[in-house]
Amino acid sequence: MLNRRALIGAAAASFAFAGMAQIPAFAEDWKAKYPEITFAVIPAENASGVNERYDDFVAYLSKELGVPVKLRIANDYAAVIEGQKAGNIHIAYYGPASLSRAVKVTSGGVEPFVTTINSDGTVGYYSVAYVKADSPYQSIDDLKGKNLGLVDPNSTSGNNVPRFALDKQGIDPEQFFGKVVYAGSHENAVSALDQGTVDVAFNWWNSENDSNLTRMANKGMAKKENFRIIYKSDLIQGSPYAYLTDLPADLKQAITKAFQEAPQKDKTAFDKLSDGKDKGFAPVTTQDYKATIELIEFVDRLKRKKAS
């Protein structure tokens, strides 16, 4: 649910997918059919940042699965969705909305299996609207005629949740703002705000010390004190990792096991994924994203209504 706060206690952590069936002796030899696994990530940051964040984790997966895992850095969210639709991407990291879009366009051919657990034990994150700290804007209402920075049409915190929230306020972004700009990534949206290209930008946020902005600050790309939050959404379901539904069962089990054991088996690689802010992985299913699927259907109806 968009407003569900899921606390993952010790019982859930000890679950560790224990209910998964053991791989039968006669299981398909998936390594013959899948001698290489392709893993893609939506572009939350620039290509070099994605590569640096995931290179150790991909090496860990290669070791655990016993076949090479290749990282594919996508230009946009749609490229990851289309890659899974074509069967060329076996594992993908999504936001909730892009996962929901993938589930719809593949008719269930993609299924989420884990999401991350925040440092405080919760699962999920928020959409926030940033303005420059020295700007006069205190609320969305103050920004009429100004420029809005969004991330990507398939971004949850950077497009779908903002459009839903704005619609609840009776605001049509294309009519209310002077210009609506899709920056292409979360980093680009913050940079556009910093450079004055836009006056407000939506982005993802977990906590005061864990957000896209803090990660950019850690890399010297932005100064946290230069920005201020004027809007924060309800809690959004966590961003999932998903594999192709028709992968062999033993391969899916091996992938899930590798993810679940990563914090213990290769803590350095795991910590790089979140700058050390996440505790581990929690199991998820498509049903956990029912509210997000309904959200993108709502946004699609808004688009059709404007086009008619």
Short mmCIF file of C-alpha atoms in Angstrom, two decimals:
data_model
loop_
_atom_site.label_atom_id
_atom_site.label_comp_id
_atom_site.label_asym_id
_atom_site.label_seq_id
_atom_site.Cartn_x
_atom_site.Cartn_y
_atom_site.Cartn_z
CA MET A 1 0.00 0.00 0.00
CA LEU A 2 1.20 3.52 -0.60
CA ASN A 3 0.70 4.31 3.08
CA ARG A 4 1.72 0.95 4.55
CA ARG A 5 4.60 0.94 7.02
CA ALA A 6 5.92 -2.61 7.07
CA LEU A 7 8.05 -3.42 10.10
CA ILE A 8 10.34 -6.38 9.51
CA GLY A 9 11.04 -8.05 12.82
CA ALA A 10 13.33 -10.85 13.82
CA ALA A 11 10.79 -13.47 12.84
CA ALA A 12 10.60 -12.17 9.29
CA ALA A 13 14.36 -11.94 9.07
CA SER A 14 14.79 -15.51 10.28
CA PHE A 15 12.25 -16.61 7.70
CA ALA A 16 14.95 -16.11 5.04
CA PHE A 17 12.85 -17.90 2.49
CA ALA A 18 12.92 -21.08 4.57
CA GLY A 19 9.59 -22.06 3.06
CA MET A 20 11.10 -22.40 -0.38
CA ALA A 21 11.21 -25.97 -1.60
CA GLN A 22 14.52 -27.73 -1.94
CA ILE A 23 15.81 -28.04 -5.48
CA PRO A 24 14.92 -31.54 -6.70
CA ALA A 25 17.68 -33.81 -7.99
CA PHE A 26 15.99 -33.97 -11.39
CA ALA A 27 15.69 -30.18 -11.75
CA GLU A 28 16.51 -28.65 -15.12
CA ASP A 29 20.19 -27.85 -15.60
CA TRP A 30 19.60 -24.12 -16.01
CA LYS A 31 23.28 -23.33 -16.52
CA ALA A 32 23.16 -24.99 -19.92
CA LYS A 33 20.26 -22.77 -20.98
CA TYR A 34 21.47 -19.65 -19.16
CA PRO A 35 25.28 -19.59 -19.37
CA GLU A 36 25.15 -15.86 -18.64
CA ILE A 37 22.70 -13.77 -16.62
CA THR A 38 21.90 -10.15 -17.50
CA PHE A 39 21.09 -7.79 -14.64
CA ALA A 40 19.76 -4.28 -15.38
CA VAL A 41 19.16 -1.29 -13.15
CA ILE A 42 16.87 1.69 -13.71
CA PRO A 43 18.90 4.92 -14.01
CA ALA A 44 18.44 6.50 -10.59
CA GLU A 45 21.92 8.00 -11.00
CA ASN A 46 24.37 8.48 -13.85
CA ALA A 47 25.95 5.50 -15.60
CA SER A 48 29.30 5.67 -13.81
CA GLY A 49 27.50 5.86 -10.47
CA VAL A 50 25.38 2.78 -11.27
CA ASN A 51 28.45 0.84 -12.34
CA GLU A 52 30.42 1.78 -9.23
CA ARG A 53 27.49 0.98 -6.93
CA TYR A 54 26.77 -2.43 -8.45
CA ASP A 55 30.09 -3.80 -9.71
CA ASP A 56 30.99 -5.67 -6.50
CA PHE A 57 27.46 -6.98 -6.08
CA VAL A 58 27.41 -8.30 -9.65
CA ALA A 59 30.74 -10.03 -8.99
CA TYR A 60 29.21 -11.56 -5.86
CA LEU A 61 26.18 -12.82 -7.80
CA SER A 62 28.47 -14.33 -10.45
CA LYS A 63 30.33 -16.24 -7.77
CA GLU A 64 27.18 -17.45 -6.02
CA LEU A 65 25.33 -18.48 -9.19
CA GLY A 66 28.36 -20.02 -10.87
CA VAL A 67 27.80 -18.18 -14.17
CA PRO A 68 28.81 -14.67 -15.31
CA VAL A 69 26.33 -11.96 -14.36
CA LYS A 70 26.58 -8.92 -16.64
CA LEU A 71 25.38 -5.48 -15.58
CA ARG A 72 23.38 -3.56 -18.17
CA ILE A 73 23.11 0.17 -17.57
CA ALA A 74 19.90 1.44 -19.15
CA ASN A 75 19.34 4.88 -20.63
CA ASP A 76 15.84 5.12 -19.17
CA TYR A 77 13.27 3.15 -17.21
CA ALA A 78 11.47 1.98 -20.36
CA ALA A 79 14.63 0.27 -21.62
CA VAL A 80 14.66 -2.02 -18.57
CA ILE A 81 10.96 -2.82 -18.96
CA GLU A 82 11.33 -3.56 -22.68
CA GLY A 83 14.44 -5.63 -22.04
CA GLN A 84 12.55 -7.88 -19.66
CA LYS A 85 9.59 -8.02 -22.01
CA ALA A 86 11.94 -9.29 -24.73
CA GLY A 87 13.51 -11.79 -22.32
CA ASN A 88 16.95 -10.19 -22.66
CA ILE A 89 17.15 -9.02 -19.05
CA HIS A 90 16.84 -11.79 -16.48
CA ILE A 91 17.05 -9.73 -13.27
CA ALA A 92 16.14 -6.06 -12.89
CA TYR A 93 16.06 -3.43 -10.21
CA TYR A 94 12.91 -1.30 -10.42
CA GLY A 95 10.97 1.35 -8.63
CA PRO A 96 7.44 0.27 -7.63
CA ALA A 97 5.78 2.05 -10.60
CA SER A 98 8.23 0.75 -13.20
CA LEU A 99 7.84 -2.76 -11.75
CA SER A 100 4.07 -2.39 -11.98
CA ARG A 101 4.39 -1.23 -15.58
CA ALA A 102 6.61 -4.22 -16.35
CA VAL A 103 4.10 -6.61 -14.79
CA LYS A 104 1.33 -5.11 -16.94
CA VAL A 105 3.16 -5.00 -20.28
CA THR A 106 4.50 -8.53 -19.85
CA SER A 107 1.14 -9.90 -18.62
CA GLY A 108 2.77 -11.15 -15.45
CA GLY A 109 6.00 -12.19 -17.15
CA VAL A 110 8.00 -10.35 -14.49
CA GLU A 111 7.79 -11.02 -10.75
CA PRO A 112 9.42 -9.20 -7.81
CA PHE A 113 11.19 -11.34 -5.24
CA VAL A 114 12.92 -9.01 -2.76
CA THR A 115 13.09 -5.39 -1.70
CA THR A 116 15.45 -3.73 0.75
CA ILE A 117 15.00 -3.21 4.48
CA ASN A 118 15.78 0.29 5.72
CA SER A 119 18.19 0.90 8.59
CA ASP A 120 15.28 1.35 11.03
CA GLY A 121 13.70 -1.99 10.02
CA THR A 122 10.99 -0.50 7.81
CA VAL A 123 10.34 -1.26 4.17
CA GLY A 124 9.53 1.55 1.75
CA TYR A 125 10.42 5.15 0.98
CA TYR A 126 8.86 8.53 0.19
CA SER A 127 8.44 11.00 -2.64
CA VAL A 128 9.53 14.51 -1.69
CA ALA A 129 9.50 17.87 -3.45
CA TYR A 130 12.69 19.90 -3.10
CA VAL A 131 13.13 23.62 -3.61
CA LYS A 132 16.30 25.67 -3.16
CA ALA A 133 16.81 26.49 0.52
CA ASP A 134 17.00 30.22 -0.19
CA SER A 135 13.88 30.29 -2.38
CA PRO A 136 10.65 31.92 -1.17
CA TYR A 137 8.52 28.83 -1.88
CA GLN A 138 6.85 27.19 1.12
CA SER A 139 4.28 24.99 -0.60
CA ILE A 140 3.29 23.69 -4.04
CA ASP A 141 0.70 26.48 -4.25
CA ASP A 142 3.52 29.04 -4.29
CA LEU A 143 4.95 27.56 -7.49
CA LYS A 144 2.23 28.44 -9.99
CA GLY A 145 3.84 29.35 -13.30
CA LYS A 146 7.24 28.04 -12.20
CA ASN A 147 9.13 25.08 -13.68
CA LEU A 148 8.60 21.55 -12.36
CA GLY A 149 11.31 18.89 -12.47
CA LEU A 150 10.21 15.25 -12.70
CA VAL A 151 12.43 12.19 -13.19
CA ASP A 152 11.01 9.75 -15.75
CA PRO A 153 7.45 8.83 -16.81
CA ASN A 154 7.93 5.42 -15.15
CA SER A 155 9.42 6.76 -11.92
CA THR A 156 7.34 6.26 -8.79
CA SER A 157 8.64 9.04 -6.54
CA GLY A 158 9.69 11.18 -9.51
CA ASN A 159 6.44 11.15 -11.51
CA ASN A 160 3.54 8.84 -10.63
CA VAL A 161 3.17 9.67 -6.93
CA PRO A 162 3.65 13.42 -7.58
CA ARG A 163 0.99 13.39 -10.30
CA PHE A 164 -1.39 11.51 -8.01
CA ALA A 165 -0.74 13.96 -5.16
CA LEU A 166 -1.10 17.01 -7.40
CA ASP A 167 -4.36 15.69 -8.83
CA LYS A 168 -5.72 15.35 -5.28
CA GLN A 169 -4.96 19.07 -4.85
CA GLY A 170 -6.81 19.85 -8.08
CA ILE A 171 -3.58 20.64 -9.92
CA ASP A 172 -2.92 19.69 -13.53
CA PRO A 173 0.90 19.96 -13.78
CA GLU A 174 0.91 20.91 -17.46
CA GLN A 175 -1.52 23.76 -16.77
CA PHE A 176 -0.31 24.89 -13.34
CA PHE A 177 3.45 25.00 -13.92
CA GLY A 178 5.22 27.07 -16.55
CA LYS A 179 7.05 23.99 -17.81
CA VAL A 180 7.27 20.31 -16.86
CA VAL A 181 10.73 18.83 -17.40
CA TYR A 182 11.66 15.13 -17.31
CA ALA A 183 15.28 15.10 -16.18
CA GLY A 184 15.88 11.41 -16.90
CA SER A 185 17.29 10.40 -13.52
CA HIS A 186 16.96 11.34 -9.86
CA GLU A 187 20.41 12.90 -9.89
CA ASN A 188 19.60 14.95 -12.97
CA ALA A 189 16.41 16.26 -11.33
CA VAL A 190 18.35 17.56 -8.33
CA SER A 191 21.03 19.02 -10.61
CA ALA A 192 18.36 20.79 -12.68
CA LEU A 193 17.03 22.38 -9.50
CA ASP A 194 20.52 23.31 -8.34
CA GLN A 195 21.28 24.96 -11.69
CA GLY A 196 17.98 26.86 -11.79
CA THR A 197 16.56 24.97 -14.78
CA VAL A 198 13.56 24.07 -12.60
CA ASP A 199 12.16 25.64 -9.43
CA VAL A 200 10.95 22.45 -7.73
CA ALA A 201 12.00 18.84 -8.21
CA PHE A 202 10.54 15.57 -6.99
CA ASN A 203 12.82 12.81 -5.74
CA TRP A 204 13.08 9.76 -3.49
CA TRP A 205 13.78 10.04 0.24
CA ASN A 206 14.15 7.42 3.00
CA SER A 207 15.28 9.58 5.91
CA GLU A 208 17.32 12.67 6.72
CA ASN A 209 20.54 10.68 6.26
CA ASP A 210 19.43 8.41 3.40
CA SER A 211 18.14 9.91 0.17
CA ASN A 212 19.26 10.55 -3.36
CA LEU A 213 20.37 13.97 -2.15
CA THR A 214 22.57 12.55 0.62
CA ARG A 215 24.12 10.12 -1.85
CA MET A 216 24.85 12.99 -4.23
CA ALA A 217 26.34 14.95 -1.33
CA ASN A 218 28.57 11.97 -0.49
CA LYS A 219 29.87 12.07 -4.07
CA GLY A 220 30.41 15.83 -4.02
CA MET A 221 27.63 16.41 -6.56
CA ALA A 222 25.41 18.58 -4.36
CA LYS A 223 25.24 20.23 -0.95
CA LYS A 224 22.40 19.01 1.22
CA GLU A 225 22.02 22.38 2.96
CA ASN A 226 21.19 24.03 -0.36
CA PHE A 227 17.80 22.29 -0.56
CA ARG A 228 14.57 22.23 1.42
CA ILE A 229 11.59 19.82 1.37
CA ILE A 230 8.12 21.33 0.90
CA TYR A 231 6.16 18.12 0.29
CA LYS A 232 6.46 14.53 1.53
CA SER A 233 4.21 11.66 0.43
CA ASP A 234 2.83 8.75 2.37
CA LEU A 235 5.11 5.71 2.57
CA ILE A 236 5.57 3.95 -0.78
CA GLN A 237 6.19 0.23 -1.09
CA GLY A 238 9.90 -0.58 -1.42
CA SER A 239 11.75 -0.68 -4.74
CA PRO A 240 11.98 -4.33 -5.80
CA TYR A 241 14.33 -6.64 -7.61
CA ALA A 242 12.46 -8.79 -10.11
CA TYR A 243 13.22 -11.74 -12.36
CA LEU A 244 11.50 -13.25 -15.35
CA THR A 245 8.61 -15.42 -14.29
CA ASP A 246 9.50 -18.20 -16.72
CA LEU A 247 13.04 -18.71 -15.45
CA PRO A 248 13.59 -22.26 -14.15
CA ALA A 249 12.46 -22.66 -10.55
CA ASP A 250 15.91 -23.73 -9.38
CA LEU A 251 17.50 -20.65 -10.97
CA LYS A 252 14.96 -18.36 -9.29
CA GLN A 253 15.66 -20.08 -5.98
CA ALA A 254 19.40 -19.65 -6.47
CA ILE A 255 18.99 -15.95 -7.28
CA THR A 256 16.74 -15.34 -4.27
CA LYS A 257 19.13 -17.21 -1.97
CA ALA A 258 22.10 -15.19 -3.23
CA PHE A 259 20.30 -11.91 -2.56
CA GLN A 260 19.09 -13.00 0.85
CA GLU A 261 22.57 -14.09 1.96
CA ALA A 262 24.45 -11.09 0.52
CA PRO A 263 24.57 -9.04 3.77
CA GLN A 264 26.36 -11.93 5.48
CA LYS A 265 28.41 -13.39 2.61
CA ASP A 266 29.64 -10.12 1.08
CA LYS A 267 28.79 -7.22 3.35
CA THR A 268 31.06 -4.83 1.44
CA ALA A 269 29.26 -5.45 -1.85
CA PHE A 270 25.85 -5.25 -0.16
CA ASP A 271 26.66 -2.03 1.68
CA LYS A 272 27.76 -0.32 -1.54
CA LEU A 273 24.22 -0.64 -2.89
CA SER A 274 22.91 1.84 -0.33
CA ASP A 275 26.01 3.55 1.10
CA GLY A 276 25.63 1.22 4.07
CA LYS A 277 22.08 2.39 4.88
CA ASP A 278 20.14 -0.87 4.31
CA LYS A 279 19.90 -3.85 6.67
CA GLY A 280 19.02 -6.64 4.25
CA PHE A 281 16.42 -7.94 1.86
CA ALA A 282 12.75 -8.66 2.57
CA PRO A 283 10.64 -11.05 0.45
CA VAL A 284 7.94 -9.51 -1.76
CA THR A 285 5.45 -10.72 -4.35
CA THR A 286 3.43 -9.03 -7.08
CA GLN A 287 0.52 -8.76 -4.64
CA ASP A 288 2.57 -6.34 -2.53
CA TYR A 289 2.47 -3.91 -5.48
CA LYS A 290 -1.29 -4.02 -6.04
CA ALA A 291 -1.66 -0.40 -4.87
CA THR A 292 1.12 0.76 -7.19
CA ILE A 293 -0.42 -1.06 -10.15
CA GLU A 294 -3.64 0.81 -9.37
CA LEU A 295 -1.63 4.05 -9.15
CA ILE A 296 -0.16 3.74 -12.65
CA GLU A 297 -3.60 2.82 -13.99
CA PHE A 298 -4.87 6.04 -12.43
CA VAL A 299 -2.08 8.06 -14.06
CA ASP A 300 -2.83 6.37 -17.40
CA ARG A 301 -6.48 7.40 -17.09
CA LEU A 302 -5.40 10.99 -16.47
CA LYS A 303 -3.34 10.91 -19.67
CA ARG A 304 -6.22 9.50 -21.69
CA LYS A 305 -8.60 12.09 -20.24
CA LYS A 306 -6.27 14.93 -21.29
CA ALA A 307 -5.82 13.45 -24.77
CA SER A 308 -9.57 13.10 -25.40
#
